[in-house]
PDB file of C-alpha atoms in Angstrom:
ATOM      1  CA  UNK A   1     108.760 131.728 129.185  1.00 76.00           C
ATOM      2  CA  UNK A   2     109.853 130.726 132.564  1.00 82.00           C
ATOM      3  CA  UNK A   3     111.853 133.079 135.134  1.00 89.00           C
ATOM      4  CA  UNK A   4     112.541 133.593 139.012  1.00 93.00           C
ATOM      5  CA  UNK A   5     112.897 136.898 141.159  1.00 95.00           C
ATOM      6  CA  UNK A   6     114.693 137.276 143.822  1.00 97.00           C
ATOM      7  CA  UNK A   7     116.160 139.994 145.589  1.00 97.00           C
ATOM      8  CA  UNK A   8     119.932 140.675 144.583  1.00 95.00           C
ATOM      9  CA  UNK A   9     120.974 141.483 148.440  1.00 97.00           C
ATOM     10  CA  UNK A  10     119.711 140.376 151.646  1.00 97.00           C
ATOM     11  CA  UNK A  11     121.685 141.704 154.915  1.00 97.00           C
ATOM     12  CA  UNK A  12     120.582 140.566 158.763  1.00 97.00           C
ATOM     13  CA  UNK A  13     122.235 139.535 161.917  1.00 97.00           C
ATOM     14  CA  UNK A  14     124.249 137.235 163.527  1.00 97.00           C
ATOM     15  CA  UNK A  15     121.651 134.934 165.593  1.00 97.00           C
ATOM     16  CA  UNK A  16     118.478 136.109 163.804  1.00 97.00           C
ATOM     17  CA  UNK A  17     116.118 134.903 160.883  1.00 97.00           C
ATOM     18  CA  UNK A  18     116.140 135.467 157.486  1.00 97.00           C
ATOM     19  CA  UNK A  19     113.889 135.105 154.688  1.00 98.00           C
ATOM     20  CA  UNK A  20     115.092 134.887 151.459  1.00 98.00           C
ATOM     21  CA  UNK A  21     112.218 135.560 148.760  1.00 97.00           C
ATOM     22  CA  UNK A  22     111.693 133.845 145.211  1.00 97.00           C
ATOM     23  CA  UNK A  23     108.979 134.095 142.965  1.00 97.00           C
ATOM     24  CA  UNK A  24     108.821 132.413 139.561  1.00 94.00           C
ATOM     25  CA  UNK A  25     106.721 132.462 135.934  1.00 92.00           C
ATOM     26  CA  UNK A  26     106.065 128.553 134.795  1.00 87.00           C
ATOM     27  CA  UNK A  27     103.514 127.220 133.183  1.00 81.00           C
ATOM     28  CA  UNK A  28     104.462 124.258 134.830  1.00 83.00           C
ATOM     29  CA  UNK A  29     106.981 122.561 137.000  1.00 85.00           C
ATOM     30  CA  UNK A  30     108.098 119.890 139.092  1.00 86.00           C
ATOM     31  CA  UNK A  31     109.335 121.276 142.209  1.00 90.00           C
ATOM     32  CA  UNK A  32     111.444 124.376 143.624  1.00 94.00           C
ATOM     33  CA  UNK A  33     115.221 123.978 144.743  1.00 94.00           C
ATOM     34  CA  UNK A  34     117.625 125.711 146.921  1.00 96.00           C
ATOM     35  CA  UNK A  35     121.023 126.278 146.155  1.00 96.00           C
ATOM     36  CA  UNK A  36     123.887 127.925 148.269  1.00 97.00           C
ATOM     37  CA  UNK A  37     126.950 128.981 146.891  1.00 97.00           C
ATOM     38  CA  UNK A  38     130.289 130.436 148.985  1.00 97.00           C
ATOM     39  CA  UNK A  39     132.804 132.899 147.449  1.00 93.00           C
ATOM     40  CA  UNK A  40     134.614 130.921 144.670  1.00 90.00           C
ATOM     41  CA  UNK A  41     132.911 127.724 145.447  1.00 94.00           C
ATOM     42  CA  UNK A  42     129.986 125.603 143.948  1.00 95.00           C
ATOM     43  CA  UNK A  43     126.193 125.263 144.376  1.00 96.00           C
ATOM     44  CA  UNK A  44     125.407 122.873 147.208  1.00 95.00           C
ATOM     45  CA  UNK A  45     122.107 121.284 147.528  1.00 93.00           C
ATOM     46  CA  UNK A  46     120.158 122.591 150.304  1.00 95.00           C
ATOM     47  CA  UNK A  47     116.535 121.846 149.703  1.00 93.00           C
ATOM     48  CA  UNK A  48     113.396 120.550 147.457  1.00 92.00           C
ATOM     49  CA  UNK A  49     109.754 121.491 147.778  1.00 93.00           C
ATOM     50  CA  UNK A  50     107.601 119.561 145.392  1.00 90.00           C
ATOM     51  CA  UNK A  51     104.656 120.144 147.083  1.00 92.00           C
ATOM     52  CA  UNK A  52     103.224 123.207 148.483  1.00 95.00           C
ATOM     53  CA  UNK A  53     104.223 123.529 152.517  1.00 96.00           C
ATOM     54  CA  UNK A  54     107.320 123.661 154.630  1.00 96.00           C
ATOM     55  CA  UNK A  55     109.935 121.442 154.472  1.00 93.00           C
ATOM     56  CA  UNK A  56     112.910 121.741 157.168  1.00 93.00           C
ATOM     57  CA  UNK A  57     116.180 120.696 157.305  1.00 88.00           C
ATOM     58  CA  UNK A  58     117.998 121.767 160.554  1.00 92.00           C
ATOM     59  CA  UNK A  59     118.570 125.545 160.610  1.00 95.00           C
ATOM     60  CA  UNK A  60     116.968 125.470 157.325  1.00 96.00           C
ATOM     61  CA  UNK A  61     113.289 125.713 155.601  1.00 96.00           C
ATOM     62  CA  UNK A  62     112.061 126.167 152.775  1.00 97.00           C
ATOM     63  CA  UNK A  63     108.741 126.745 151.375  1.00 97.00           C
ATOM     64  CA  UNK A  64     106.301 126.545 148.565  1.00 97.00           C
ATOM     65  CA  UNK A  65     102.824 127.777 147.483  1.00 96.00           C
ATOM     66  CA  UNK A  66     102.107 126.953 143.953  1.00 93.00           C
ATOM     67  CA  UNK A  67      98.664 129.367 143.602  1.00 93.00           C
ATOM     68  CA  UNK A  68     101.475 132.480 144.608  1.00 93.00           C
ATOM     69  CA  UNK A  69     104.181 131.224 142.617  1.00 93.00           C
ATOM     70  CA  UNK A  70     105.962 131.769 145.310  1.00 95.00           C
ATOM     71  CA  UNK A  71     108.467 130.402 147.713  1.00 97.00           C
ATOM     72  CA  UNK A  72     111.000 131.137 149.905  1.00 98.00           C
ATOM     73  CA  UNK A  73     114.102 129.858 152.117  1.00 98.00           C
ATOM     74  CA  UNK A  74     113.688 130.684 155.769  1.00 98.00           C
ATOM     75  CA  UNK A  75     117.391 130.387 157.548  1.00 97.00           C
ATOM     76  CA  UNK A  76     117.472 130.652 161.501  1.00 97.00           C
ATOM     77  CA  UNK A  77     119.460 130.928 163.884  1.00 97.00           C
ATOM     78  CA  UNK A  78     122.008 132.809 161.540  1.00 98.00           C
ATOM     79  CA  UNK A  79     125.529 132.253 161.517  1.00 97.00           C
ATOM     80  CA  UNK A  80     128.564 134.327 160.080  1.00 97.00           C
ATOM     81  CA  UNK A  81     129.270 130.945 158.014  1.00 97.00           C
ATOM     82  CA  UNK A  82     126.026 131.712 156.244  1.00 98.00           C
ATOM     83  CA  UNK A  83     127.376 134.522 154.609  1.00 98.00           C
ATOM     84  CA  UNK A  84     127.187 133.217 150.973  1.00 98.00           C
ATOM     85  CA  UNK A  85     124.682 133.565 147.785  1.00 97.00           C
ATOM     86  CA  UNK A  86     121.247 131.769 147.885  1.00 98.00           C
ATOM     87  CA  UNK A  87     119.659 130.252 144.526  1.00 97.00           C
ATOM     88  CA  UNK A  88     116.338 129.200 143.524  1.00 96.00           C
ATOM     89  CA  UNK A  89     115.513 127.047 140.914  1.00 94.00           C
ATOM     90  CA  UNK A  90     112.907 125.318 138.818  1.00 91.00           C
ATOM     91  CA  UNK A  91     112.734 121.544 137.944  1.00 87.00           C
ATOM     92  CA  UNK A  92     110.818 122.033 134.196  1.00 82.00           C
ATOM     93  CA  UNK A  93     110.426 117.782 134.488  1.00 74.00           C
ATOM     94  CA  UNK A  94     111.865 118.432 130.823  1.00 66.00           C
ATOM     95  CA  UNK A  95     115.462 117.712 132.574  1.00 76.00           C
ATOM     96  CA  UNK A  96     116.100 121.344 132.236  1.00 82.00           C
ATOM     97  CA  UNK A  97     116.853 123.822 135.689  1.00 86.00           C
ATOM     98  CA  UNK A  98     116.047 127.443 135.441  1.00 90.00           C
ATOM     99  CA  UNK A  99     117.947 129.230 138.125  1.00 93.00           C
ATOM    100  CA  UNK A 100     117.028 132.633 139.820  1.00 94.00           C
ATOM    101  CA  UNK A 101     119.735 135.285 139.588  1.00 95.00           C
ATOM    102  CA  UNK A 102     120.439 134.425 143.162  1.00 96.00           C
ATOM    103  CA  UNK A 103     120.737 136.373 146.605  1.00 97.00           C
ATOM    104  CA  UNK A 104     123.559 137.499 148.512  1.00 97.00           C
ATOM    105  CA  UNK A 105     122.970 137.260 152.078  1.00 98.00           C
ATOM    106  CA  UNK A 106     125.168 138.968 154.166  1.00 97.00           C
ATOM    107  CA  UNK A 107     125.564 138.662 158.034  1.00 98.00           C
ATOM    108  CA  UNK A 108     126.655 140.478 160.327  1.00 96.00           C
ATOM    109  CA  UNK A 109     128.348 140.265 163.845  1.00 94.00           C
TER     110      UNK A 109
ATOM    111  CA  UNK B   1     134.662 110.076 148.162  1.00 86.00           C
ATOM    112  CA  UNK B   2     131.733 111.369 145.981  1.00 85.00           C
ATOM    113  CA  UNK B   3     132.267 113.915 143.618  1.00 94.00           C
ATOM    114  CA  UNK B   4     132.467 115.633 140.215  1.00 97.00           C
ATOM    115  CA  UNK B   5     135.716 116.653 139.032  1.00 97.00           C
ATOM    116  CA  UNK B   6     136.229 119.435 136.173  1.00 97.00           C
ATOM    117  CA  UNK B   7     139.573 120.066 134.832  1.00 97.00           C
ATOM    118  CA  UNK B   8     140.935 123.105 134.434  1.00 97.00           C
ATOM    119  CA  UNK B   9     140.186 125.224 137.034  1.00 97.00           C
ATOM    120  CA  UNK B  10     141.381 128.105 135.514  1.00 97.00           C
ATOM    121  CA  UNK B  11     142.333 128.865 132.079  1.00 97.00           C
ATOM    122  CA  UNK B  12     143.297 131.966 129.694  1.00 97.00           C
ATOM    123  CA  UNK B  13     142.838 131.389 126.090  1.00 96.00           C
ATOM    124  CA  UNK B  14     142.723 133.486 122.749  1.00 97.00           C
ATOM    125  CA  UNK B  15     139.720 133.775 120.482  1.00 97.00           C
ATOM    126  CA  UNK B  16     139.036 131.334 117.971  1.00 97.00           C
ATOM    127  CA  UNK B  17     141.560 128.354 120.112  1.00 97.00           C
ATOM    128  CA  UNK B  18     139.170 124.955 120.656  1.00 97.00           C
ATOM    129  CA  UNK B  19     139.197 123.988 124.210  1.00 97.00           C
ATOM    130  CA  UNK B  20     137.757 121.877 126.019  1.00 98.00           C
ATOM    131  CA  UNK B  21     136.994 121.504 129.698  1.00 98.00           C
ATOM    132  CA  UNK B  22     136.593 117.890 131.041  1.00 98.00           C
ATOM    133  CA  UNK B  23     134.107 116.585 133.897  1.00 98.00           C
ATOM    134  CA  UNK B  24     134.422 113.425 135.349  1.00 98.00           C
ATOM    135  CA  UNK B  25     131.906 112.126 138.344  1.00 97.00           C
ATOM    136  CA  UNK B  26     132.271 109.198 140.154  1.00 96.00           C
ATOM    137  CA  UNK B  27     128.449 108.399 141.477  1.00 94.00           C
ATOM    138  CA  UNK B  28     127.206 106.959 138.387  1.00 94.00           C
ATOM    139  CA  UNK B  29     124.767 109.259 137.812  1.00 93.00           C
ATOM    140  CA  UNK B  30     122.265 109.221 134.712  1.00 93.00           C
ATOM    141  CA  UNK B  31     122.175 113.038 134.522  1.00 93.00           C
ATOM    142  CA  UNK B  32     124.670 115.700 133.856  1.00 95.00           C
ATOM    143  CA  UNK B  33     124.883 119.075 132.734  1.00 95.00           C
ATOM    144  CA  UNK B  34     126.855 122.553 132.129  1.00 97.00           C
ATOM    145  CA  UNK B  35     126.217 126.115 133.571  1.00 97.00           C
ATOM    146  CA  UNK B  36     127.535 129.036 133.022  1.00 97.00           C
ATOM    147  CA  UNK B  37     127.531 131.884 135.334  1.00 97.00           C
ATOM    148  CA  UNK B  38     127.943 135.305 135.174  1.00 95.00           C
ATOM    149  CA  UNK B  39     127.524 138.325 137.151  1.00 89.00           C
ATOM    150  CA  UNK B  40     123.579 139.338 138.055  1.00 86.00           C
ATOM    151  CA  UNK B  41     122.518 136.282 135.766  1.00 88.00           C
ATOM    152  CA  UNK B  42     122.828 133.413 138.386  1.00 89.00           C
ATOM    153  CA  UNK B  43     123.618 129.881 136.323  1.00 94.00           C
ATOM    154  CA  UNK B  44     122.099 129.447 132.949  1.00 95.00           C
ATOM    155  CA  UNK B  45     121.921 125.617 131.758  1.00 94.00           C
ATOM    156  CA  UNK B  46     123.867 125.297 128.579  1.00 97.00           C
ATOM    157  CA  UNK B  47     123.784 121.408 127.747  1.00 96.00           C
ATOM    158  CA  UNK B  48     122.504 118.224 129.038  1.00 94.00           C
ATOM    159  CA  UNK B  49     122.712 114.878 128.905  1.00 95.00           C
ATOM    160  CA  UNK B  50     120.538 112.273 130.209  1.00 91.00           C
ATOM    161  CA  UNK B  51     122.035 109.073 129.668  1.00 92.00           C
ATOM    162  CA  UNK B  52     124.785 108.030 127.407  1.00 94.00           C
ATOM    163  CA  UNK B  53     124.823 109.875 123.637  1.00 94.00           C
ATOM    164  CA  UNK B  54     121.569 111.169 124.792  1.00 93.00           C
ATOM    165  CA  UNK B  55     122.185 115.288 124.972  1.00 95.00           C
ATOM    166  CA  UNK B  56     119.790 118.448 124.758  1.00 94.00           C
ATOM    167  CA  UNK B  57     120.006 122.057 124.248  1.00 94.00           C
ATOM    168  CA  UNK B  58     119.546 124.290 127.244  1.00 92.00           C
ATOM    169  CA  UNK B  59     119.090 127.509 127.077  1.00 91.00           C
ATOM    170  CA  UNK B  60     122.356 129.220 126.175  1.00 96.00           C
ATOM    171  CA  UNK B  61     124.261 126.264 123.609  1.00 97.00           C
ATOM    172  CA  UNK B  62     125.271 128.567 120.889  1.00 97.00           C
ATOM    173  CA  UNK B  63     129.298 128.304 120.531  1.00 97.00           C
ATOM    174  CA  UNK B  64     129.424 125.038 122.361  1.00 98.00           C
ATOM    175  CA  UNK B  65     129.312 121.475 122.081  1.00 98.00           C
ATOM    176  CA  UNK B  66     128.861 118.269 124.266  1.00 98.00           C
ATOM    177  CA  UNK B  67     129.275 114.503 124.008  1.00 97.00           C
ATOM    178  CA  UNK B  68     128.764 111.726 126.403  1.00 97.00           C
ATOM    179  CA  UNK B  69     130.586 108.416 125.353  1.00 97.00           C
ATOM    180  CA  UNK B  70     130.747 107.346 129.044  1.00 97.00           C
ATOM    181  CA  UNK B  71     127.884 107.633 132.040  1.00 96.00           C
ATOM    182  CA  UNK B  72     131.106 109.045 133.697  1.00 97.00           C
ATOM    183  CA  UNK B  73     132.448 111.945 131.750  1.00 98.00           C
ATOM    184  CA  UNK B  74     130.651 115.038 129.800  1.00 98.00           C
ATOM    185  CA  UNK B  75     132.957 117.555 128.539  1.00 98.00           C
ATOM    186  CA  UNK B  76     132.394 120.714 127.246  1.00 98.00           C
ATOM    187  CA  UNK B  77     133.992 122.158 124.104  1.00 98.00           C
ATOM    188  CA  UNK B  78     134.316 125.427 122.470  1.00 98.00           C
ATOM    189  CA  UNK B  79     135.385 124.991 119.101  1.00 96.00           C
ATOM    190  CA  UNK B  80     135.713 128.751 118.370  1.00 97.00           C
ATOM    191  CA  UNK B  81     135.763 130.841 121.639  1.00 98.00           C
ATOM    192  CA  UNK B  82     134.685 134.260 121.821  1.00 98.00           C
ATOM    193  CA  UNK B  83     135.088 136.644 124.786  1.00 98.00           C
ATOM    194  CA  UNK B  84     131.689 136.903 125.325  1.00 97.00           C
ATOM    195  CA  UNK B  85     132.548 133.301 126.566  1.00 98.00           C
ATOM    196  CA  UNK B  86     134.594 134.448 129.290  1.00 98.00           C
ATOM    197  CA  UNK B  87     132.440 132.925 132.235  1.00 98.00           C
ATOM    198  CA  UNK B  88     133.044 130.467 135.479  1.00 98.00           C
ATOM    199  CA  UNK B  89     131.708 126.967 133.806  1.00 98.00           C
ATOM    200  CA  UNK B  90     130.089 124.396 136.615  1.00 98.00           C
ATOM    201  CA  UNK B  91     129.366 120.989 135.845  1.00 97.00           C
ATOM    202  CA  UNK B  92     126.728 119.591 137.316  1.00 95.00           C
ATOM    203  CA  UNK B  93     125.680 115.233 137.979  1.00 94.00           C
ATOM    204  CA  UNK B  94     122.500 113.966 139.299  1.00 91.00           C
ATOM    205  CA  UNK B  95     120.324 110.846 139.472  1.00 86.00           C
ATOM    206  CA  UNK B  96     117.437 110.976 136.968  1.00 78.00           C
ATOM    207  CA  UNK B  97     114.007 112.184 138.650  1.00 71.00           C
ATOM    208  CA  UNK B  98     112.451 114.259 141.183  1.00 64.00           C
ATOM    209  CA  UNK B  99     113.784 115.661 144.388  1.00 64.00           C
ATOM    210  CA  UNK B 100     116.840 114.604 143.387  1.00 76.00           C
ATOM    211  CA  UNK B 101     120.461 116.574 144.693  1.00 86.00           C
ATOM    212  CA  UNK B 102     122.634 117.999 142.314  1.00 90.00           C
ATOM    213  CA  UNK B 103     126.078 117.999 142.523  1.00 94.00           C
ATOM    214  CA  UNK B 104     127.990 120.319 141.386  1.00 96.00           C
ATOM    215  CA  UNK B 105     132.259 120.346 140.171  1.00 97.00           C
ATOM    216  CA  UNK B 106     134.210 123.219 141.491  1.00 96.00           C
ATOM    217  CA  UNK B 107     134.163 125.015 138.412  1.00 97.00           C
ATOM    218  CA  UNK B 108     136.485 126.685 135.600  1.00 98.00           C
ATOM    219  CA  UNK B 109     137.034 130.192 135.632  1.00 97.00           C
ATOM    220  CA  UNK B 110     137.576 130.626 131.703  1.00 98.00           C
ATOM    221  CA  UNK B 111     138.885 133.542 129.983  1.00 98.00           C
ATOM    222  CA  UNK B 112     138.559 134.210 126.264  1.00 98.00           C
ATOM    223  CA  UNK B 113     141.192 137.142 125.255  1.00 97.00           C
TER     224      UNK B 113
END
């Protein structure tokens, strides 16, 4: 079947970086997406990596390498505001999404 | 203002009461689906829809049902609810294809007694 891992809890400071890890079981896919998600609010859309490399957006990366199954969301310059919980998800191409479990990233001053 | 609009936001119901929880979005968008999402399992897909009375499984559609009359609106129904439906629901729209954003309604925190 398909699945993502990613580490439940993530916890780093106020001005640093931050990797957030995901690594997934496909035996095929489309691309990788980030989600973030506040307390009590929804997903947003942060990012899509269709092809292995780094794509950035602002404060925020995110990267792909299909031989590792791997991929991860790189967030700089970290602010207090980024305090929330980080997704990963597949795009099958079968119009189905497989999310990870997500990641809560915590911040501190 | 773009957006996708779920109705209710919260609601407390007893087993075996049909419900249904609306979602409306305004972007015309070809795609649209449900999640549910529960502690430690992230969102799992429940229904799609690609296009008008075109739906599909995802992978957790037992004890619901779907329709899509209009691009615009894909509710959700429970026709029996259980408690192990108790769940916050998100409805998600998107353009068909790759690379594309999803966005998501502000989901309904449902509770099956």
């Amino acid at each position: 079947g398909q699945s993502l891992e990613q580490p439940s809890e993530v916890t780093a400071v106020e001005g640093a970086i931050v990797q957030i890890n995901c690594t997934y079981q496909t035996s095929g896919f489309y691309g990788l997406s980030w989600y973030q998600q506040h307390d009590g609010g929804a997903p947003t859309f942060l990012s899509y990596n269709a092809l292995d490399g780094l794509e950035e957006t602002g404060r925020f990366s995110s990267f792909l390498s299909r031989s590792d199954s791997y991929g991860y969301l790189l967030l700089q310059e970290l602010q207090m505001k980024d305090s929330a919980s980080y997704f990963c998800a597949l795009d099958t191409g079968g119009f189905k999404t497989i999310f990870g479990a997500g990641t809560r990233l915590f911040v501190k001053a | 203002e773009a957006q996708v609009t779920q109705n209710p936001r919260y609601l407390i119901t007893v087993t075996g009461k049909k419900l249904t929880v609306t979602c409306s979005q305004n972007m015309n968008h070809e795609y649209m689906s449900w999640y549910r999402q529960d502690p430690g399992l992230g969102l799992r897909q429940i229904y799609y829809s690609m296009n008008v009375e075109v739906t599909d499984k995802g992978d957790v559609p037992e004890g619901y049902k779907v329709s899509r009359k209009e691009k615009r609106n894909f509710p959700l129904i429970l026709e029996s609810p259980s408690p192990n439906q108790t769940s916050l629901y998100f409805c998600a729209s998107s353009p068909l294809g790759q690379n594309t954003e999803a966005f998501f309604g502000q989901g309904t925190r449902l509770t099956v007694v």
